[in-house]
Backbone as JSON Lines, residues from 0, in Angstrom:
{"i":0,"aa":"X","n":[0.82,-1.18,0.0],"ca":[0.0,0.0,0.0],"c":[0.88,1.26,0.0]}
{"i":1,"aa":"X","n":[1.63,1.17,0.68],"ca":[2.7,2.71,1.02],"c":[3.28,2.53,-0.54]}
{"i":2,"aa":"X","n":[3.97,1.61,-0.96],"ca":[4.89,1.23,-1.94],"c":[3.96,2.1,-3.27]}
{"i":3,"aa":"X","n":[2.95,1.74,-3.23],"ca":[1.87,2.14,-4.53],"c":[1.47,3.75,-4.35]}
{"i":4,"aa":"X","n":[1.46,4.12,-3.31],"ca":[1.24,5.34,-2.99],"c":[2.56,6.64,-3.35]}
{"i":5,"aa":"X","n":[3.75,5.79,-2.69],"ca":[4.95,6.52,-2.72],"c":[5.08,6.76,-4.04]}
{"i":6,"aa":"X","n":[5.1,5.62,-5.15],"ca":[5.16,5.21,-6.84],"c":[4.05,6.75,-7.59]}
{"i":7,"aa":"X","n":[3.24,6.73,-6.73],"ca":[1.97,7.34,-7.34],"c":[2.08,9.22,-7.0]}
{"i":8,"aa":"X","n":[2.64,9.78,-6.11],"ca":[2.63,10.21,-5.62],"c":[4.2,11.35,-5.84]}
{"i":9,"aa":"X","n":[5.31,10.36,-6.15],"ca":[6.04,11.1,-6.47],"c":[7.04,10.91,-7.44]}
{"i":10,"aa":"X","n":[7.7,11.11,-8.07],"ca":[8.66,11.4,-9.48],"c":[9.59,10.35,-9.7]}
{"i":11,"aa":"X","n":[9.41,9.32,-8.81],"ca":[10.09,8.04,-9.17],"c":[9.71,7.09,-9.3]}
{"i":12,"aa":"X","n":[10.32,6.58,-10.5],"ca":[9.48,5.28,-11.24],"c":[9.87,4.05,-10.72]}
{"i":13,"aa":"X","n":[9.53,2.5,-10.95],"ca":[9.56,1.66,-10.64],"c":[11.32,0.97,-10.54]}
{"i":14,"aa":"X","n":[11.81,1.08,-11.26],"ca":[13.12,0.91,-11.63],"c":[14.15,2.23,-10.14]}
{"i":15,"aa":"X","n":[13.9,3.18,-9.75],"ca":[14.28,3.69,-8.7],"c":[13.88,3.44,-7.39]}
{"i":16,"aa":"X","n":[12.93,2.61,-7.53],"ca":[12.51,2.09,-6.17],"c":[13.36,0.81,-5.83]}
{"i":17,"aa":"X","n":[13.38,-0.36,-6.77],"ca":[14.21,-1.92,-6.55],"c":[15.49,-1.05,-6.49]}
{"i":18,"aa":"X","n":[16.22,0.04,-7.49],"ca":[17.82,0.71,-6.5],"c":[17.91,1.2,-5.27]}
{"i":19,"aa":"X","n":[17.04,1.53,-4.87],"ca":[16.54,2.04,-3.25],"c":[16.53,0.83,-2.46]}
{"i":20,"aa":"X","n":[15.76,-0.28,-2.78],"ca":[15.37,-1.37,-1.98],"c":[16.79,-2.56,-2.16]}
{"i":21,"aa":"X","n":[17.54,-2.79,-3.33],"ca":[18.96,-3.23,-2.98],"c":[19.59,-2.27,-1.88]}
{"i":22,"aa":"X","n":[19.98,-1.22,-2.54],"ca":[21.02,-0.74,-1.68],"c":[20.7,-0.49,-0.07]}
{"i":23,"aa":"X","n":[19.38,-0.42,0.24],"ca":[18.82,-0.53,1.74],"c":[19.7,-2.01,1.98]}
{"i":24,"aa":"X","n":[19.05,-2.95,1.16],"ca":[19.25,-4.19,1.71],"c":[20.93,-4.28,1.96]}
{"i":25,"aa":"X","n":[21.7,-3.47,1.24],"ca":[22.96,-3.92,1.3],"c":[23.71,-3.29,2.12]}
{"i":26,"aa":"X","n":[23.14,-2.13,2.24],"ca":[23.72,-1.47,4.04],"c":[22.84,-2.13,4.99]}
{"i":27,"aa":"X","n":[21.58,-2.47,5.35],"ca":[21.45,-3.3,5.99],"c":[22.38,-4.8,6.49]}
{"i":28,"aa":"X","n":[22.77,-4.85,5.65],"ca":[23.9,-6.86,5.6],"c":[25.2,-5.83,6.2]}
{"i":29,"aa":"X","n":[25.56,-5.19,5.64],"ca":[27.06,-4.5,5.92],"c":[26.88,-3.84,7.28]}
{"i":30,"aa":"X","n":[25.63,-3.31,7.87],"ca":[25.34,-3.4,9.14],"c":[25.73,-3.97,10.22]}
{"i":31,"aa":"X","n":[24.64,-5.31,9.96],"ca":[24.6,-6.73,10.43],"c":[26.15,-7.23,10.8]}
{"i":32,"aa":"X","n":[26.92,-6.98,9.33],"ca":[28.28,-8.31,9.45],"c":[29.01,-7.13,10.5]}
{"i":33,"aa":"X","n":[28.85,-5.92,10.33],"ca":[30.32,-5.41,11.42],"c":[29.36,-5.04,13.2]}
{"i":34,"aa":"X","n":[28.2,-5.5,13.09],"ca":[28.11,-5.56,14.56],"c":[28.17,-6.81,15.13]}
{"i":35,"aa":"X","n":[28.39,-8.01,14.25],"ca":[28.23,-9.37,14.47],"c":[30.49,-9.64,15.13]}
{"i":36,"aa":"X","n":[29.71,-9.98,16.09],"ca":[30.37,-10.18,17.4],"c":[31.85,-11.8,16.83]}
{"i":37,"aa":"X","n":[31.37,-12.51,15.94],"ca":[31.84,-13.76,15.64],"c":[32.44,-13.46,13.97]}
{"i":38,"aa":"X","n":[32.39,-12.47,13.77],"ca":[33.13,-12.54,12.2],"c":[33.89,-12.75,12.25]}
{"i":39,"aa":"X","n":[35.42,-12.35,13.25],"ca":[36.5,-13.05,12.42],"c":[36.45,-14.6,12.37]}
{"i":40,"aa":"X","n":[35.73,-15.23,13.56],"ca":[35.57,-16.59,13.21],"c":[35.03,-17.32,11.8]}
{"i":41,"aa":"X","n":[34.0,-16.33,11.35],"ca":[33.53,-16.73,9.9],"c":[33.99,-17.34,8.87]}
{"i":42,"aa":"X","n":[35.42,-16.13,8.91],"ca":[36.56,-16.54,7.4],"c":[37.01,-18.02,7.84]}
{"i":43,"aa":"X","n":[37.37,-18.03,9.05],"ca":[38.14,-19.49,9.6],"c":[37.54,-20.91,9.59]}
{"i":44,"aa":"X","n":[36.35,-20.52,9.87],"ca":[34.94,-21.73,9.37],"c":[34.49,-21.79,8.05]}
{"i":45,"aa":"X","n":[34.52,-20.7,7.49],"ca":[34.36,-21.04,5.86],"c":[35.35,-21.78,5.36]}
{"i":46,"aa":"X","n":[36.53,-20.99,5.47],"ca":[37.9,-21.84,5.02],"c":[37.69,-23.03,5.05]}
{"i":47,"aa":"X","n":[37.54,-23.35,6.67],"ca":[37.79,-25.07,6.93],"c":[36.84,-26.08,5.89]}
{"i":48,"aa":"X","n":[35.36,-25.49,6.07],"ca":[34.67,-26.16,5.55],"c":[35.19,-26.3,3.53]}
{"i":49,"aa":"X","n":[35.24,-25.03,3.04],"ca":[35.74,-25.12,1.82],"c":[37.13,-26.24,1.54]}
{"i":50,"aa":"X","n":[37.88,-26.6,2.35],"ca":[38.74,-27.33,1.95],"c":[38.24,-28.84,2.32]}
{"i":51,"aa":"X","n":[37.66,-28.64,3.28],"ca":[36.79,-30.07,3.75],"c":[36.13,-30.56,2.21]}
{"i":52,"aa":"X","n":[35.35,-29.65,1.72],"ca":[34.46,-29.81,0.17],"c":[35.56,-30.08,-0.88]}
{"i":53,"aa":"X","n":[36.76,-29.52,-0.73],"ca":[37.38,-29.43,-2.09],"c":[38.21,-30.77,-1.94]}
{"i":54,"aa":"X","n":[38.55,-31.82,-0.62],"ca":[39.21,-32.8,-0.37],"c":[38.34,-33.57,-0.75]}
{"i":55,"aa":"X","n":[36.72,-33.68,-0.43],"ca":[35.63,-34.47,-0.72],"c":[35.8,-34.82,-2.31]}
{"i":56,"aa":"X","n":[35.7,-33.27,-2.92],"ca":[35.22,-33.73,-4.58],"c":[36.52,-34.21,-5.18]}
{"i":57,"aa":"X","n":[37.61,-34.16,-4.61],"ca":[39.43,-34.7,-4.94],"c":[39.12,-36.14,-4.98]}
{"i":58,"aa":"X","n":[38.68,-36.53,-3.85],"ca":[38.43,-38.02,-3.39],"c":[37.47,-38.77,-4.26]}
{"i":59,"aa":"X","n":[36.39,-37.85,-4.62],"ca":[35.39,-38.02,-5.12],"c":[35.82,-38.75,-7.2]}
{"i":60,"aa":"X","n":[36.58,-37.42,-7.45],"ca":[37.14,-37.69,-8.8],"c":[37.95,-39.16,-9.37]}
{"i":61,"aa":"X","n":[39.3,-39.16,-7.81],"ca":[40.34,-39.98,-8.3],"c":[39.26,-41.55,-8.08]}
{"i":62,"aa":"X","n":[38.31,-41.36,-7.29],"ca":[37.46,-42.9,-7.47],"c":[36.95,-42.8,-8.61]}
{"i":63,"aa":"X","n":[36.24,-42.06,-9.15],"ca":[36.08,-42.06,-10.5],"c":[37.09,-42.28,-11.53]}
{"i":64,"aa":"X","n":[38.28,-42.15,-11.75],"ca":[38.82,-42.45,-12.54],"c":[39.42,-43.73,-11.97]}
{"i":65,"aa":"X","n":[39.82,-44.04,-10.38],"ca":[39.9,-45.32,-10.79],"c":[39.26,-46.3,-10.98]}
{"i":66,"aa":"X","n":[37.75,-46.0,-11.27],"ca":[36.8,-47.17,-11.13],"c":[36.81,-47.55,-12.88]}
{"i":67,"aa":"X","n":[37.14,-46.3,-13.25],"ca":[37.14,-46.16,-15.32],"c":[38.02,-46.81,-15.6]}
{"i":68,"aa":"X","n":[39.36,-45.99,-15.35],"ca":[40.59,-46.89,-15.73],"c":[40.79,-48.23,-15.16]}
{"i":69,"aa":"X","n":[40.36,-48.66,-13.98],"ca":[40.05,-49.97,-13.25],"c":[39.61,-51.17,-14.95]}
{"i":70,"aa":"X","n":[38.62,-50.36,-15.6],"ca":[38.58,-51.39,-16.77],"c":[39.27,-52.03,-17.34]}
{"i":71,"aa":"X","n":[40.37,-50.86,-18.13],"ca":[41.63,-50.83,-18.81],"c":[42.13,-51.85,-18.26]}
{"i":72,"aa":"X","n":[42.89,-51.31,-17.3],"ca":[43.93,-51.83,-15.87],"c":[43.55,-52.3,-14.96]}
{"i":73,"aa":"X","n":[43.23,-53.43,-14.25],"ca":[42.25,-53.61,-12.83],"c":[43.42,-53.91,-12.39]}
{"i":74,"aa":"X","n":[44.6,-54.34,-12.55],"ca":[45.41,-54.95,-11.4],"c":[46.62,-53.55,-10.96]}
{"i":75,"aa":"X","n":[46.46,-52.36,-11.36],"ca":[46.72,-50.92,-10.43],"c":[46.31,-50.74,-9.65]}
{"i":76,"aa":"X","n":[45.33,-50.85,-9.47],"ca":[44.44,-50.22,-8.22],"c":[45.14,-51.5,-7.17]}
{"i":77,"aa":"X","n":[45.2,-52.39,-7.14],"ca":[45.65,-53.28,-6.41],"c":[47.62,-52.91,-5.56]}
{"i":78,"aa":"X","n":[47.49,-52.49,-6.76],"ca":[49.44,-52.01,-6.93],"c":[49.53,-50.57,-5.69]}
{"i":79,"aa":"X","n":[48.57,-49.94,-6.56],"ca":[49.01,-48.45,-5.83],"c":[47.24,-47.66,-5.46]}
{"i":80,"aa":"X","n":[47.05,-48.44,-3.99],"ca":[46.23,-47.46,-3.34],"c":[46.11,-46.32,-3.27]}
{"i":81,"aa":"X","n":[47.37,-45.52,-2.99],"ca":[46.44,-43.66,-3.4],"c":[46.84,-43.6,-4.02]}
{"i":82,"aa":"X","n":[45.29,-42.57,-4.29],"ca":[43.99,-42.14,-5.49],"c":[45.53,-40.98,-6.28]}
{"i":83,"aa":"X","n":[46.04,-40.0,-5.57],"ca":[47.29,-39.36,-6.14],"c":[47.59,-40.03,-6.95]}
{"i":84,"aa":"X","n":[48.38,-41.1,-6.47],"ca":[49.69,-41.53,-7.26],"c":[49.02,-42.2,-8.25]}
{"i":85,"aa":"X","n":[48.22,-42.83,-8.26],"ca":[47.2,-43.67,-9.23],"c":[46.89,-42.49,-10.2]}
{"i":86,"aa":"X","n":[46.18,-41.89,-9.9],"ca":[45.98,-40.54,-11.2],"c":[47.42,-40.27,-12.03]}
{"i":87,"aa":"X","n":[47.85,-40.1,-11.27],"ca":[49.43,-40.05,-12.06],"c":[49.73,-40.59,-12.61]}
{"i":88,"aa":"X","n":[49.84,-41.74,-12.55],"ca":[50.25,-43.63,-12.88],"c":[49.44,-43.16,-14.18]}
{"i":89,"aa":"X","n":[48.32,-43.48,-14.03],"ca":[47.46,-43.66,-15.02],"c":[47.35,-42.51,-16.23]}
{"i":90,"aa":"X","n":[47.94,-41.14,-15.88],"ca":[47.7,-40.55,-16.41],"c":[49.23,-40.71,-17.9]}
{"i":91,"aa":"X","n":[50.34,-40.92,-16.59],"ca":[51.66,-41.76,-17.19],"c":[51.91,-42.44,-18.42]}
{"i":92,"aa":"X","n":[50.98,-43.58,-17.79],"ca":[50.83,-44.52,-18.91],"c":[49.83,-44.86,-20.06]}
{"i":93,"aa":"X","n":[48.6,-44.43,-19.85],"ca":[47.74,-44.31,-20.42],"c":[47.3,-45.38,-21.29]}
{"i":94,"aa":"X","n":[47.67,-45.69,-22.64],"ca":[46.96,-47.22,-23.0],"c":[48.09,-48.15,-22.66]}
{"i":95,"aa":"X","n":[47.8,-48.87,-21.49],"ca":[48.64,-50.19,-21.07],"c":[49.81,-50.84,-22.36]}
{"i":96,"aa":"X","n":[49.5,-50.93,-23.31],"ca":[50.51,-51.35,-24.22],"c":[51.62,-50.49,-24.3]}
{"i":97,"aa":"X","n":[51.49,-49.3,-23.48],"ca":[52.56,-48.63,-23.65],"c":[53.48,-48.24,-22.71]}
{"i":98,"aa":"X","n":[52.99,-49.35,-21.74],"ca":[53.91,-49.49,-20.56],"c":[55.02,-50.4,-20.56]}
{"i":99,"aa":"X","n":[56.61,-49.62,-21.17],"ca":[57.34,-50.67,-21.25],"c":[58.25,-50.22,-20.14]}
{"i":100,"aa":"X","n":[59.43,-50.66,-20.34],"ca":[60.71,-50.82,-19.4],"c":[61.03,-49.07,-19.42]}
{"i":101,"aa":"X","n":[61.02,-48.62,-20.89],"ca":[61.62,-47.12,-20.69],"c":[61.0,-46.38,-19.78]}
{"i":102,"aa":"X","n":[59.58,-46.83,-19.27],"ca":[58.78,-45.91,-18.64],"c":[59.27,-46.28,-16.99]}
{"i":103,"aa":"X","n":[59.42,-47.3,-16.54],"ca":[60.25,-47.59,-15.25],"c":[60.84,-46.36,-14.34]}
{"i":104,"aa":"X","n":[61.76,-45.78,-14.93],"ca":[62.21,-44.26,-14.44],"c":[61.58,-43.41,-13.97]}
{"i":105,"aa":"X","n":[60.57,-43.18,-15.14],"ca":[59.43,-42.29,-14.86],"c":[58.59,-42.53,-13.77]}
{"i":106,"aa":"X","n":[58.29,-43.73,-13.53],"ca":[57.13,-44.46,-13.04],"c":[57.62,-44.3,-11.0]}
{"i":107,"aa":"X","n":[58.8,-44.58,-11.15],"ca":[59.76,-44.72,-10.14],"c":[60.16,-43.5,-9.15]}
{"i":108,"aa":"X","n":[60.07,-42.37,-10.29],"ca":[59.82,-40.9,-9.54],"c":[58.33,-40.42,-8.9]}
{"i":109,"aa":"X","n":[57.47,-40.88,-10.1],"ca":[56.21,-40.55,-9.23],"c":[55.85,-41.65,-8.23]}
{"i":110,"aa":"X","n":[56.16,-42.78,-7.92],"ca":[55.6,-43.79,-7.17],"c":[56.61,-43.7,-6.33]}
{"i":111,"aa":"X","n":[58.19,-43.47,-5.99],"ca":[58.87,-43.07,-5.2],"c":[59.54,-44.81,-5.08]}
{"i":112,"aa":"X","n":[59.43,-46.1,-5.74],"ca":[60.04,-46.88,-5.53],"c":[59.84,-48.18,-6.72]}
{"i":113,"aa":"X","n":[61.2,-48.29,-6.87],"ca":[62.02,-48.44,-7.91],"c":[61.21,-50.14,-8.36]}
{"i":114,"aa":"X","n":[61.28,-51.14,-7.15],"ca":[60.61,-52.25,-7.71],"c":[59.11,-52.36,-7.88]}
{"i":115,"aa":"X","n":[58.48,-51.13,-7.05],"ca":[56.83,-51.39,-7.44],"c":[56.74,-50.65,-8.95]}
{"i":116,"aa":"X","n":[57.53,-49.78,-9.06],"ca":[57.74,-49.41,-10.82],"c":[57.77,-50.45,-11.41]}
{"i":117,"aa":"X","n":[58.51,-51.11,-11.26],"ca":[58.51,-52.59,-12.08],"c":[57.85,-53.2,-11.64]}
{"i":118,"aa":"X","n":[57.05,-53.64,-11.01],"ca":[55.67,-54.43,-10.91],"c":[54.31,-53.84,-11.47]}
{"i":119,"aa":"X","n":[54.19,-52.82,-11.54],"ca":[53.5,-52.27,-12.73],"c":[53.62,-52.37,-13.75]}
{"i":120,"aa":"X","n":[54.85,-52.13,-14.24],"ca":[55.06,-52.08,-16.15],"c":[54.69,-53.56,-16.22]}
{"i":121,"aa":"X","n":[55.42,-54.49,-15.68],"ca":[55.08,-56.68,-15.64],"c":[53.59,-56.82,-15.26]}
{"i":122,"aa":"X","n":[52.82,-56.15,-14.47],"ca":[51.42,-55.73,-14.44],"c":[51.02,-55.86,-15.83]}
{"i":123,"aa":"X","n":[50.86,-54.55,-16.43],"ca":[50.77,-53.76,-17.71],"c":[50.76,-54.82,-18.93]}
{"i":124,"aa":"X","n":[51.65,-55.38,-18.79],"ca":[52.04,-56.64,-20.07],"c":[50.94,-57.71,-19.6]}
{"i":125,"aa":"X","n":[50.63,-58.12,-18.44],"ca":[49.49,-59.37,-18.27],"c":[48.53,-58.96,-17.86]}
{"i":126,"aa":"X","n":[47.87,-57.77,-18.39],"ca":[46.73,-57.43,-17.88],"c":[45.49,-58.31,-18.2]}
{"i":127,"aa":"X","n":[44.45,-58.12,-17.79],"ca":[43.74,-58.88,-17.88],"c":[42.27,-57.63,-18.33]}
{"i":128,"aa":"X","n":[42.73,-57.01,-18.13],"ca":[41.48,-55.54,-18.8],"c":[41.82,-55.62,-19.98]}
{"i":129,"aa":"X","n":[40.24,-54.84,-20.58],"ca":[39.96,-54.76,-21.7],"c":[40.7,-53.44,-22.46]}
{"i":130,"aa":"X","n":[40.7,-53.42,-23.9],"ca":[41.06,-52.54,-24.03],"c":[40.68,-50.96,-24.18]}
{"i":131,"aa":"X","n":[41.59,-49.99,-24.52],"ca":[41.07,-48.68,-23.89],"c":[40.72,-48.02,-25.37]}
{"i":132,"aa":"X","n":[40.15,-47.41,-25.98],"ca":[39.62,-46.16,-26.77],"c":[40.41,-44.89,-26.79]}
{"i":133,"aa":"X","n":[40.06,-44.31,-28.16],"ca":[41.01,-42.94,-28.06],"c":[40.4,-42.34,-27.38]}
{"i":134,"aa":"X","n":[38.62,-42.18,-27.72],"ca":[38.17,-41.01,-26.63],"c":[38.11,-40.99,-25.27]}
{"i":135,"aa":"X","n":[38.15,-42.54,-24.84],"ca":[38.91,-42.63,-23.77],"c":[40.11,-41.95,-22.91]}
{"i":136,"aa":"X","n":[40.86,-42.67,-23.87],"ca":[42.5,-42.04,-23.43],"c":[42.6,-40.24,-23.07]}
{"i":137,"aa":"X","n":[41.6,-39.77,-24.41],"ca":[41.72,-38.03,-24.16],"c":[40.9,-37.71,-23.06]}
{"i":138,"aa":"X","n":[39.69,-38.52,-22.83],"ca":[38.98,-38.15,-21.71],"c":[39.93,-38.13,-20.25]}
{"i":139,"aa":"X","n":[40.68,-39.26,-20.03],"ca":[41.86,-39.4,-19.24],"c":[42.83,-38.28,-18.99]}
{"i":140,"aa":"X","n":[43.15,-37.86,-20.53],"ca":[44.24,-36.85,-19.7],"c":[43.66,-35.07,-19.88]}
{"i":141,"aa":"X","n":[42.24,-34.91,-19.96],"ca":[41.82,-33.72,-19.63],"c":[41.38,-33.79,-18.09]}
């Protein structure tokens, strides 16, 4: 009723009233946050929780890819429990036939030890997964 009256009544149109009624609202909030007694705690609880979420959907991904590449390769996941080093691995080697001896080195830096490198690549050669697709493979390393 006031709203229709004020509109009616004086030289400002509809479009100057919703800029009136944000910017109330937004010194209102800017109010609120600097008499609020617990803000600096805010940033510190957001934080936590945001990294809590961003470890979730991390966790969330590398099971996804190893449940995919698990096709390819099922006997990795067996080799190298973390989801890290496995993304790596996998990202490494990519279609199993191309896991030979030269890759050992490589394999050995990201996995940090020299004979489970080589139990992967001897993995790799007797796999027992099916094989992998190109759009696969690119889906893999985006």
């Amino acid at each position: 009723c006031i709203r229709d009256r004020f509109l009616k009544n004086s030289e400002f149109g509809q479009s100057d009233l919703e800029k009136a009624q944000l910017g109330l609202g937004h010194a209102f909030s800017r109010r609120r946050v600097a008499m609020d007694v617990n803000r600096q705690d805010k940033h510190i609880i957001q934080s936590s929780a945001l990294l809590e979420l961003m470890d979730k959907n991390i966790n969330t991904f590398c099971m996804r890819i190893k449940e995919w590449y698990g096709w390819h390769f099922p006997e990795l996941a067996r080799l190298i429990p973390d989801n890290t080093i496995y993304v790596k691995v996998a990202n490494l080697i990519g279609d199993k036939v191309n896991a030979t001896d030269e890759l050992v080195p490589q394999l050995e830096e990201i996995i940090g030890d020299g004979d489970l490198a080589q139990r992967v690549v001897d993995s790799a050669k007797t796999s027992m997964g099916q094989e992998i697709g190109e759009t696969d493979l690119c889906l893999l390393y985006t």
